[in-house]
Amino acid sequence: MEEGSSPEELEESTKDESVEVEATSKTEPLTLNLEGGDWGYPTPYAHYARGPGIYKMKLIFDSMMETGEEGLIPFLAEKWDIEDSGRSYTFYIRKGVQWHDGEALSAEDIKFSFDYYKEYPPVMDDLARSKKDYIEEINVIDKYTLNIKIKSPDATLLERFGTARIIPKHIWEKVEDPLKFQGPEAVIGSGPYKLADYSKEQGAYKFEAFRDYWGYKPAAATLRFIPVSDPILAFENADIDIVAITPDILSKYQEDPSYKIVESPAFWGYRILLNMEARPELKEKALRQAIAYGIDRDELIDKVARGAAKIASPGFLPIEHSFYNDNIKKYDFNLEKSRSLLDGKEYEFSLLTGNSNAEVRIAELIKLNFEKIGIKLRITSLDMKSRDAAIKSGEYELVLNGHGLWGTDPDKLRIFYNSEFQETPGYLNEEIDALSNEQLVCTYPQKRKEIIFELQEVIAEEIPMLTLYNTSGFTVYRPEKYDGWTHVFNHHEITHNKISYLIME
C-alpha cells in the first residue's frame, strides 16, 4: 500500500459502498468465504501472476469482454464490428457505467488504458504478447465508441483487446510508477466488487459488492479470503464454503445430498522446461525423445495426482481443448526405447522444482526411472516465487513447472515454442516458427485449425519441452449456501472467474 495508507483506512474508504445481496432461500446478506493466501495487491501491476492473484484483480477491474461458459461475452462493450479484412475493430461501450468513485466511464478510459499499458506493461500483458507493435492507431469516435486500426490481421486480437483490464484515466494519468501505486485509489475500478480490506501478512482479502454496478448483480454482499492451514478441515467446519478435494475422499461427499461436486476440466498441468543454452546437448532430438520415453506418466498420475489427472499431450494442447490433435507421436513409458535412443551415452542434469509435496514427489519418481537409463538428476527445490523467478531469468538446466491456462487460445503454442519468445532457451525450429506465425495471421477458423493440428504434430516429434499430466480434480461445496459456481470454457477452476460471483440474468 502507499505510505500512510493502512488496511483500516482502505476499509473505511469503501465500507459505505457495500450492498446487501440475498443468499438463496435466506434473508441475511450473503457472505462467501474462500481459502486465502497472499497473492499481491489486486491492481493490474501488483498482483501475483498466477490464477488466485489474477482473478482477485479481475473482480475489481472490468474489461470490454469477459470469459463465459461457451466463449467471450459482452461486458463493457455492448457489441463490436470487425472490418477491413480484420484490420479495423470498432467497440461500442455501454452507457451509464460508473467507476467505484462515481465518475463515469467512457471510451476515453479504454483508449487511455491501452496507451498506458503500452508505456507501462502490466503483470498480465496480453496486449503486448506478440512482442510487436500491431496497433496502428486508436481513435475515440465519440464518448461511447472506440476504433482500433491494426497493421496486419491477427487471429488473437479480439480476445486480447476484449479482455484487457480497463483502468480509470482520471486516476492513473497522474501515476508514473504503477508498481508502487498501491493506495485506495489504485483499486478503484468499474467491476462488481470493491476491495474493502487486504492484509499481506495474513494473506487475507475482503471484497464488498459495488452497489452501482452497471450490469449483472453481484452474487454476494461480501467475499472473504481467509488464511487456513487445512482447507478440507476448514470446509468441514464451515469456515470456507468451497474446497478442492482428491478422489480418495470423493465418496464421502457423493453420499451426502447436502453437498454438490463439480469435476474440473484438465486445463492445469505440469511440464518440464529444458534450457538448451545452459546444456547444448539437449538440442539433440534423440536425447529429448529418450527423456520423454523415460517418464512414467501413469505412475505420476497414480502416486501423485491420486488418479485425478490425464496424460498430457506431447503437442501441449489438452485432450479437452477444442483444437486438440490426437494423431501425433506419443511417448508411452519405455525404458528400452530410452536406452536405444541414448546409445550408451550417460548424462547428468540439475532439475529445479518448487517445494510443494507434489512437485518434489514428481521429481523423485522421475529421478528413479532416469537412473535406469543412465541419466542422473540433481534435484533442487525452491519456494514457488523463487522457482518462477529462476525460470524468468533462465537460471536452470531442467525445471518442473505447474500452472493453468492450458485451455486458452492455441496461440499459446507460439508463445511456448516459437524461438522469438525463448520459452526454451537456445531452441530453434524453423518449421515450428513458420507454422506458429502462420496461424496467428489466419482469420479463417477451419484453416487455422488445420495449421494448429500440423503444428502439434511437429511439436510432438521435436518434444522441445516435456509435458507430464493435466489435473482433473474435483471441487465440493454446499449448494444451500450458494449454487452459482460456474466453469468458463477455457479454465479449470470455478473460483477463478468473474461470472461465478455474479447472477448472470
mmCIF file with all atom_site columns, C-alpha atoms in Angstrom, residues 235-390:
data_model
loop_
_atom_site.group_PDB
_atom_site.id
_atom_site.type_symbol
_atom_site.label_atom_id
_atom_site.label_alt_id
_atom_site.label_comp_id
_atom_site.label_asym_id
_atom_site.label_entity_id
_atom_site.label_seq_id
_atom_site.pdbx_PDB_ins_code
_atom_site.Cartn_x
_atom_site.Cartn_y
_atom_site.Cartn_z
_atom_site.occupancy
_atom_site.B_iso_or_equiv
_atom_site.pdbx_formal_charge
_atom_site.auth_seq_id
_atom_site.auth_comp_id
_atom_site.auth_asym_id
_atom_site.auth_atom_id
_atom_site.pdbx_PDB_model_num
ATOM 1   C CA . PHE A 1 235 ? -14.564 -26.678 4.825   1.00 0.00 ? 235 PHE A CA 1
ATOM 2   C CA . GLU A 1 236 ? -15.803 -29.331 7.248   1.00 0.00 ? 236 GLU A CA 1
ATOM 3   C CA . ASN A 1 237 ? -16.023 -26.657 9.933   1.00 0.00 ? 237 ASN A CA 1
ATOM 4   C CA . ALA A 1 238 ? -17.841 -24.316 7.517   1.00 0.00 ? 238 ALA A CA 1
ATOM 5   C CA . ASP A 1 239 ? -15.023 -21.769 7.783   1.00 0.00 ? 239 ASP A CA 1
ATOM 6   C CA . ILE A 1 240 ? -14.833 -21.760 3.979   1.00 0.00 ? 240 ILE A CA 1
ATOM 7   C CA . ASP A 1 241 ? -17.631 -22.534 1.519   1.00 0.00 ? 241 ASP A CA 1
ATOM 8   C CA . ILE A 1 242 ? -15.877 -24.392 -1.294  1.00 0.00 ? 242 ILE A CA 1
ATOM 9   C CA . VAL A 1 243 ? -12.795 -26.616 -1.489  1.00 0.00 ? 243 VAL A CA 1
ATOM 10  C CA . ALA A 1 244 ? -10.832 -28.788 -3.902  1.00 0.00 ? 244 ALA A CA 1
ATOM 11  C CA . ILE A 1 245 ? -10.767 -32.473 -2.969  1.00 0.00 ? 245 ILE A CA 1
ATOM 12  C CA . THR A 1 246 ? -8.908  -35.583 -4.086  1.00 0.00 ? 246 THR A CA 1
ATOM 13  C CA . PRO A 1 247 ? -10.579 -38.735 -5.470  1.00 0.00 ? 247 PRO A CA 1
ATOM 14  C CA . ASP A 1 248 ? -9.810  -40.795 -2.371  1.00 0.00 ? 248 ASP A CA 1
ATOM 15  C CA . ILE A 1 249 ? -12.312 -38.775 -0.301  1.00 0.00 ? 249 ILE A CA 1
ATOM 16  C CA . LEU A 1 250 ? -14.820 -38.230 -3.096  1.00 0.00 ? 250 LEU A CA 1
ATOM 17  C CA . SER A 1 251 ? -17.279 -40.889 -1.900  1.00 0.00 ? 251 SER A CA 1
ATOM 18  C CA . LYS A 1 252 ? -17.701 -39.162 1.444   1.00 0.00 ? 252 LYS A CA 1
ATOM 19  C CA . TYR A 1 253 ? -19.352 -36.199 -0.260  1.00 0.00 ? 253 TYR A CA 1
ATOM 20  C CA . GLN A 1 254 ? -21.088 -38.134 -3.042  1.00 0.00 ? 254 GLN A CA 1
ATOM 21  C CA . GLU A 1 255 ? -23.215 -39.938 -0.478  1.00 0.00 ? 255 GLU A CA 1
ATOM 22  C CA . ASP A 1 256 ? -24.399 -36.751 1.218   1.00 0.00 ? 256 ASP A CA 1
ATOM 23  C CA . PRO A 1 257 ? -27.087 -34.745 -0.664  1.00 0.00 ? 257 PRO A CA 1
ATOM 24  C CA . SER A 1 258 ? -26.127 -31.568 1.174   1.00 0.00 ? 258 SER A CA 1
ATOM 25  C CA . TYR A 1 259 ? -23.010 -31.331 -0.993  1.00 0.00 ? 259 TYR A CA 1
ATOM 26  C CA . LYS A 1 260 ? -22.529 -30.780 -4.699  1.00 0.00 ? 260 LYS A CA 1
ATOM 27  C CA . ILE A 1 261 ? -19.416 -31.975 -6.540  1.00 0.00 ? 261 ILE A CA 1
ATOM 28  C CA . VAL A 1 262 ? -18.029 -30.491 -9.749  1.00 0.00 ? 262 VAL A CA 1
ATOM 29  C CA . GLU A 1 263 ? -15.283 -32.088 -11.852 1.00 0.00 ? 263 GLU A CA 1
ATOM 30  C CA . SER A 1 264 ? -12.776 -29.681 -13.347 1.00 0.00 ? 264 SER A CA 1
ATOM 31  C CA . PRO A 1 265 ? -11.647 -29.832 -16.985 1.00 0.00 ? 265 PRO A CA 1
ATOM 32  C CA . ALA A 1 266 ? -7.990  -30.814 -17.323 1.00 0.00 ? 266 ALA A CA 1
ATOM 33  C CA . PHE A 1 267 ? -6.644  -27.342 -18.067 1.00 0.00 ? 267 PHE A CA 1
ATOM 34  C CA . TRP A 1 268 ? -3.960  -27.230 -15.349 1.00 0.00 ? 268 TRP A CA 1
ATOM 35  C CA . GLY A 1 269 ? -0.804  -29.269 -15.708 1.00 0.00 ? 269 GLY A CA 1
ATOM 36  C CA . TYR A 1 270 ? 2.880   -29.945 -15.228 1.00 0.00 ? 270 TYR A CA 1
ATOM 37  C CA . ARG A 1 271 ? 5.689   -29.680 -17.750 1.00 0.00 ? 271 ARG A CA 1
ATOM 38  C CA . ILE A 1 272 ? 9.488   -29.759 -17.659 1.00 0.00 ? 272 ILE A CA 1
ATOM 39  C CA . LEU A 1 273 ? 11.316  -26.942 -19.431 1.00 0.00 ? 273 LEU A CA 1
ATOM 40  C CA . LEU A 1 274 ? 14.720  -27.596 -20.988 1.00 0.00 ? 274 LEU A CA 1
ATOM 41  C CA . ASN A 1 275 ? 17.406  -24.920 -21.083 1.00 0.00 ? 275 ASN A CA 1
ATOM 42  C CA . MET A 1 276 ? 19.410  -25.613 -24.237 1.00 0.00 ? 276 MET A CA 1
ATOM 43  C CA . GLU A 1 277 ? 21.617  -22.593 -23.729 1.00 0.00 ? 277 GLU A CA 1
ATOM 44  C CA . ALA A 1 278 ? 22.822  -23.945 -20.400 1.00 0.00 ? 278 ALA A CA 1
ATOM 45  C CA . ARG A 1 279 ? 23.023  -27.529 -21.710 1.00 0.00 ? 279 ARG A CA 1
ATOM 46  C CA . PRO A 1 280 ? 23.532  -27.530 -25.525 1.00 0.00 ? 280 PRO A CA 1
ATOM 47  C CA . GLU A 1 281 ? 23.384  -31.354 -25.686 1.00 0.00 ? 281 GLU A CA 1
ATOM 48  C CA . LEU A 1 282 ? 19.628  -31.024 -25.168 1.00 0.00 ? 282 LEU A CA 1
ATOM 49  C CA . LYS A 1 283 ? 19.440  -29.718 -28.744 1.00 0.00 ? 283 LYS A CA 1
ATOM 50  C CA . GLU A 1 284 ? 19.766  -33.358 -29.830 1.00 0.00 ? 284 GLU A CA 1
ATOM 51  C CA . LYS A 1 285 ? 16.273  -34.623 -30.585 1.00 0.00 ? 285 LYS A CA 1
ATOM 52  C CA . ALA A 1 286 ? 17.241  -38.209 -29.761 1.00 0.00 ? 286 ALA A CA 1
ATOM 53  C CA . LEU A 1 287 ? 18.164  -37.181 -26.223 1.00 0.00 ? 287 LEU A CA 1
ATOM 54  C CA . ARG A 1 288 ? 14.906  -35.288 -25.743 1.00 0.00 ? 288 ARG A CA 1
ATOM 55  C CA . GLN A 1 289 ? 12.898  -38.243 -27.017 1.00 0.00 ? 289 GLN A CA 1
ATOM 56  C CA . ALA A 1 290 ? 14.854  -40.628 -24.784 1.00 0.00 ? 290 ALA A CA 1
ATOM 57  C CA . ILE A 1 291 ? 13.980  -38.442 -21.788 1.00 0.00 ? 291 ILE A CA 1
ATOM 58  C CA . ALA A 1 292 ? 10.317  -38.392 -22.863 1.00 0.00 ? 292 ALA A CA 1
ATOM 59  C CA . TYR A 1 293 ? 10.150  -42.201 -23.083 1.00 0.00 ? 293 TYR A CA 1
ATOM 60  C CA . GLY A 1 294 ? 11.828  -42.445 -19.668 1.00 0.00 ? 294 GLY A CA 1
ATOM 61  C CA . ILE A 1 295 ? 8.962   -40.744 -17.786 1.00 0.00 ? 295 ILE A CA 1
ATOM 62  C CA . ASP A 1 296 ? 6.238   -42.997 -16.405 1.00 0.00 ? 296 ASP A CA 1
ATOM 63  C CA . ARG A 1 297 ? 3.290   -40.603 -16.542 1.00 0.00 ? 297 ARG A CA 1
ATOM 64  C CA . ASP A 1 298 ? 0.815   -43.253 -15.392 1.00 0.00 ? 298 ASP A CA 1
ATOM 65  C CA . GLU A 1 299 ? 2.897   -43.687 -12.240 1.00 0.00 ? 299 GLU A CA 1
ATOM 66  C CA . LEU A 1 300 ? 2.909   -39.927 -11.638 1.00 0.00 ? 300 LEU A CA 1
ATOM 67  C CA . ILE A 1 301 ? -0.867  -39.769 -12.016 1.00 0.00 ? 301 ILE A CA 1
ATOM 68  C CA . ASP A 1 302 ? -1.374  -42.749 -9.707  1.00 0.00 ? 302 ASP A CA 1
ATOM 69  C CA . LYS A 1 303 ? 1.102   -41.807 -6.971  1.00 0.00 ? 303 LYS A CA 1
ATOM 70  C CA . VAL A 1 304 ? 0.993   -38.014 -7.044  1.00 0.00 ? 304 VAL A CA 1
ATOM 71  C CA . ALA A 1 305 ? -2.350  -36.978 -8.557  1.00 0.00 ? 305 ALA A CA 1
ATOM 72  C CA . ARG A 1 306 ? -4.154  -39.922 -6.936  1.00 0.00 ? 306 ARG A CA 1
ATOM 73  C CA . GLY A 1 307 ? -5.748  -40.756 -10.259 1.00 0.00 ? 307 GLY A CA 1
ATOM 74  C CA . ALA A 1 308 ? -7.256  -37.309 -10.820 1.00 0.00 ? 308 ALA A CA 1
ATOM 75  C CA . ALA A 1 309 ? -5.319  -36.440 -13.980 1.00 0.00 ? 309 ALA A CA 1
ATOM 76  C CA . LYS A 1 310 ? -4.865  -37.217 -17.649 1.00 0.00 ? 310 LYS A CA 1
ATOM 77  C CA . ILE A 1 311 ? -1.628  -37.779 -19.527 1.00 0.00 ? 311 ILE A CA 1
ATOM 78  C CA . ALA A 1 312 ? -0.605  -34.502 -21.134 1.00 0.00 ? 312 ALA A CA 1
ATOM 79  C CA . SER A 1 313 ? -0.335  -34.336 -24.895 1.00 0.00 ? 313 SER A CA 1
ATOM 80  C CA . PRO A 1 314 ? 3.206   -34.101 -26.340 1.00 0.00 ? 314 PRO A CA 1
ATOM 81  C CA . GLY A 1 315 ? 1.671   -31.453 -28.606 1.00 0.00 ? 315 GLY A CA 1
ATOM 82  C CA . PHE A 1 316 ? 0.747   -29.488 -25.465 1.00 0.00 ? 316 PHE A CA 1
ATOM 83  C CA . LEU A 1 317 ? -2.967  -28.768 -26.082 1.00 0.00 ? 317 LEU A CA 1
ATOM 84  C CA . PRO A 1 318 ? -5.002  -30.873 -23.615 1.00 0.00 ? 318 PRO A CA 1
ATOM 85  C CA . ILE A 1 319 ? -7.439  -33.596 -24.614 1.00 0.00 ? 319 ILE A CA 1
ATOM 86  C CA . GLU A 1 320 ? -10.443 -31.386 -23.779 1.00 0.00 ? 320 GLU A CA 1
ATOM 87  C CA . HIS A 1 321 ? -9.161  -28.457 -25.858 1.00 0.00 ? 321 HIS A CA 1
ATOM 88  C CA . SER A 1 322 ? -11.211 -27.759 -28.991 1.00 0.00 ? 322 SER A CA 1
ATOM 89  C CA . PHE A 1 323 ? -8.003  -27.707 -31.067 1.00 0.00 ? 323 PHE A CA 1
ATOM 90  C CA . TYR A 1 324 ? -6.544  -30.955 -29.641 1.00 0.00 ? 324 TYR A CA 1
ATOM 91  C CA . ASN A 1 325 ? -4.939  -33.268 -32.221 1.00 0.00 ? 325 ASN A CA 1
ATOM 92  C CA . ASP A 1 326 ? -4.815  -36.924 -31.158 1.00 0.00 ? 326 ASP A CA 1
ATOM 93  C CA . ASN A 1 327 ? -2.949  -38.062 -34.274 1.00 0.00 ? 327 ASN A CA 1
ATOM 94  C CA . ILE A 1 328 ? 0.551   -37.192 -33.054 1.00 0.00 ? 328 ILE A CA 1
ATOM 95  C CA . LYS A 1 329 ? 3.608   -39.013 -31.774 1.00 0.00 ? 329 LYS A CA 1
ATOM 96  C CA . LYS A 1 330 ? 3.124   -40.397 -28.260 1.00 0.00 ? 330 LYS A CA 1
ATOM 97  C CA . TYR A 1 331 ? 5.746   -41.270 -25.634 1.00 0.00 ? 331 TYR A CA 1
ATOM 98  C CA . ASP A 1 332 ? 4.460   -44.214 -23.633 1.00 0.00 ? 332 ASP A CA 1
ATOM 99  C CA . PHE A 1 333 ? 6.812   -45.258 -20.844 1.00 0.00 ? 333 PHE A CA 1
ATOM 100 C CA . ASN A 1 334 ? 9.519   -47.430 -22.449 1.00 0.00 ? 334 ASN A CA 1
ATOM 101 C CA . LEU A 1 335 ? 12.934  -47.728 -20.815 1.00 0.00 ? 335 LEU A CA 1
ATOM 102 C CA . GLU A 1 336 ? 14.252  -49.950 -23.606 1.00 0.00 ? 336 GLU A CA 1
ATOM 103 C CA . LYS A 1 337 ? 13.364  -47.284 -26.154 1.00 0.00 ? 337 LYS A CA 1
ATOM 104 C CA . SER A 1 338 ? 15.098  -44.684 -23.997 1.00 0.00 ? 338 SER A CA 1
ATOM 105 C CA . ARG A 1 339 ? 18.271  -46.768 -23.766 1.00 0.00 ? 339 ARG A CA 1
ATOM 106 C CA . SER A 1 340 ? 18.253  -47.366 -27.505 1.00 0.00 ? 340 SER A CA 1
ATOM 107 C CA . LEU A 1 341 ? 17.999  -43.655 -28.267 1.00 0.00 ? 341 LEU A CA 1
ATOM 108 C CA . LEU A 1 342 ? 20.744  -42.807 -25.768 1.00 0.00 ? 342 LEU A CA 1
ATOM 109 C CA . ASP A 1 343 ? 23.014  -45.398 -27.433 1.00 0.00 ? 343 ASP A CA 1
ATOM 110 C CA . GLY A 1 344 ? 25.153  -45.919 -24.348 1.00 0.00 ? 344 GLY A CA 1
ATOM 111 C CA . LYS A 1 345 ? 25.633  -42.252 -23.534 1.00 0.00 ? 345 LYS A CA 1
ATOM 112 C CA . GLU A 1 346 ? 25.208  -41.069 -19.956 1.00 0.00 ? 346 GLU A CA 1
ATOM 113 C CA . TYR A 1 347 ? 24.201  -37.626 -18.717 1.00 0.00 ? 347 TYR A CA 1
ATOM 114 C CA . GLU A 1 348 ? 23.778  -35.648 -15.514 1.00 0.00 ? 348 GLU A CA 1
ATOM 115 C CA . PHE A 1 349 ? 21.409  -32.704 -15.155 1.00 0.00 ? 349 PHE A CA 1
ATOM 116 C CA . SER A 1 350 ? 20.091  -30.488 -12.392 1.00 0.00 ? 350 SER A CA 1
ATOM 117 C CA . LEU A 1 351 ? 16.296  -30.415 -12.028 1.00 0.00 ? 351 LEU A CA 1
ATOM 118 C CA . LEU A 1 352 ? 14.798  -27.379 -10.329 1.00 0.00 ? 352 LEU A CA 1
ATOM 119 C CA . THR A 1 353 ? 11.363  -27.716 -8.787  1.00 0.00 ? 353 THR A CA 1
ATOM 120 C CA . GLY A 1 354 ? 9.003   -25.967 -6.430  1.00 0.00 ? 354 GLY A CA 1
ATOM 121 C CA . ASN A 1 355 ? 8.866   -27.095 -2.823  1.00 0.00 ? 355 ASN A CA 1
ATOM 122 C CA . SER A 1 356 ? 5.305   -28.424 -2.814  1.00 0.00 ? 356 SER A CA 1
ATOM 123 C CA . ASN A 1 357 ? 4.896   -32.080 -1.859  1.00 0.00 ? 357 ASN A CA 1
ATOM 124 C CA . ALA A 1 358 ? 3.512   -32.882 -5.300  1.00 0.00 ? 358 ALA A CA 1
ATOM 125 C CA . GLU A 1 359 ? 6.383   -31.308 -7.244  1.00 0.00 ? 359 GLU A CA 1
ATOM 126 C CA . VAL A 1 360 ? 9.079   -32.838 -5.064  1.00 0.00 ? 360 VAL A CA 1
ATOM 127 C CA . ARG A 1 361 ? 7.431   -36.263 -5.391  1.00 0.00 ? 361 ARG A CA 1
ATOM 128 C CA . ILE A 1 362 ? 7.202   -35.919 -9.185  1.00 0.00 ? 362 ILE A CA 1
ATOM 129 C CA . ALA A 1 363 ? 10.889  -35.056 -9.354  1.00 0.00 ? 363 ALA A CA 1
ATOM 130 C CA . GLU A 1 364 ? 11.861  -38.006 -7.155  1.00 0.00 ? 364 GLU A CA 1
ATOM 131 C CA . LEU A 1 365 ? 9.863   -40.520 -9.219  1.00 0.00 ? 365 LEU A CA 1
ATOM 132 C CA . ILE A 1 366 ? 11.331  -39.224 -12.466 1.00 0.00 ? 366 ILE A CA 1
ATOM 133 C CA . LYS A 1 367 ? 14.834  -39.384 -10.975 1.00 0.00 ? 367 LYS A CA 1
ATOM 134 C CA . LEU A 1 368 ? 14.435  -43.083 -10.096 1.00 0.00 ? 368 LEU A CA 1
ATOM 135 C CA . ASN A 1 369 ? 13.482  -44.042 -13.640 1.00 0.00 ? 369 ASN A CA 1
ATOM 136 C CA . PHE A 1 370 ? 16.151  -41.866 -15.206 1.00 0.00 ? 370 PHE A CA 1
ATOM 137 C CA . GLU A 1 371 ? 18.801  -43.680 -13.206 1.00 0.00 ? 371 GLU A CA 1
ATOM 138 C CA . LYS A 1 372 ? 17.783  -46.870 -15.019 1.00 0.00 ? 372 LYS A CA 1
ATOM 139 C CA . ILE A 1 373 ? 18.643  -45.362 -18.420 1.00 0.00 ? 373 ILE A CA 1
ATOM 140 C CA . GLY A 1 374 ? 21.891  -43.619 -17.485 1.00 0.00 ? 374 GLY A CA 1
ATOM 141 C CA . ILE A 1 375 ? 20.656  -40.123 -16.652 1.00 0.00 ? 375 ILE A CA 1
ATOM 142 C CA . LYS A 1 376 ? 21.395  -38.719 -13.186 1.00 0.00 ? 376 LYS A CA 1
ATOM 143 C CA . LEU A 1 377 ? 19.341  -35.886 -11.762 1.00 0.00 ? 377 LEU A CA 1
ATOM 144 C CA . ARG A 1 378 ? 20.337  -33.454 -9.012  1.00 0.00 ? 378 ARG A CA 1
ATOM 145 C CA . ILE A 1 379 ? 17.081  -32.145 -7.550  1.00 0.00 ? 379 ILE A CA 1
ATOM 146 C CA . THR A 1 380 ? 16.835  -28.669 -6.043  1.00 0.00 ? 380 THR A CA 1
ATOM 147 C CA . SER A 1 381 ? 13.554  -27.385 -4.611  1.00 0.00 ? 381 SER A CA 1
ATOM 148 C CA . LEU A 1 382 ? 12.705  -23.730 -4.031  1.00 0.00 ? 382 LEU A CA 1
ATOM 149 C CA . ASP A 1 383 ? 9.593   -21.884 -2.947  1.00 0.00 ? 383 ASP A CA 1
ATOM 150 C CA . MET A 1 384 ? 7.236   -21.155 -5.830  1.00 0.00 ? 384 MET A CA 1
ATOM 151 C CA . LYS A 1 385 ? 8.117   -17.485 -6.251  1.00 0.00 ? 385 LYS A CA 1
ATOM 152 C CA . SER A 1 386 ? 11.875  -18.208 -6.291  1.00 0.00 ? 386 SER A CA 1
ATOM 153 C CA . ARG A 1 387 ? 11.380  -21.034 -8.778  1.00 0.00 ? 387 ARG A CA 1
ATOM 154 C CA . ASP A 1 388 ? 9.271   -18.789 -11.032 1.00 0.00 ? 388 ASP A CA 1
ATOM 155 C CA . ALA A 1 389 ? 11.954  -16.109 -10.838 1.00 0.00 ? 389 ALA A CA 1
ATOM 156 C CA . ALA A 1 390 ? 14.602  -18.660 -11.859 1.00 0.00 ? 390 ALA A CA 1
#
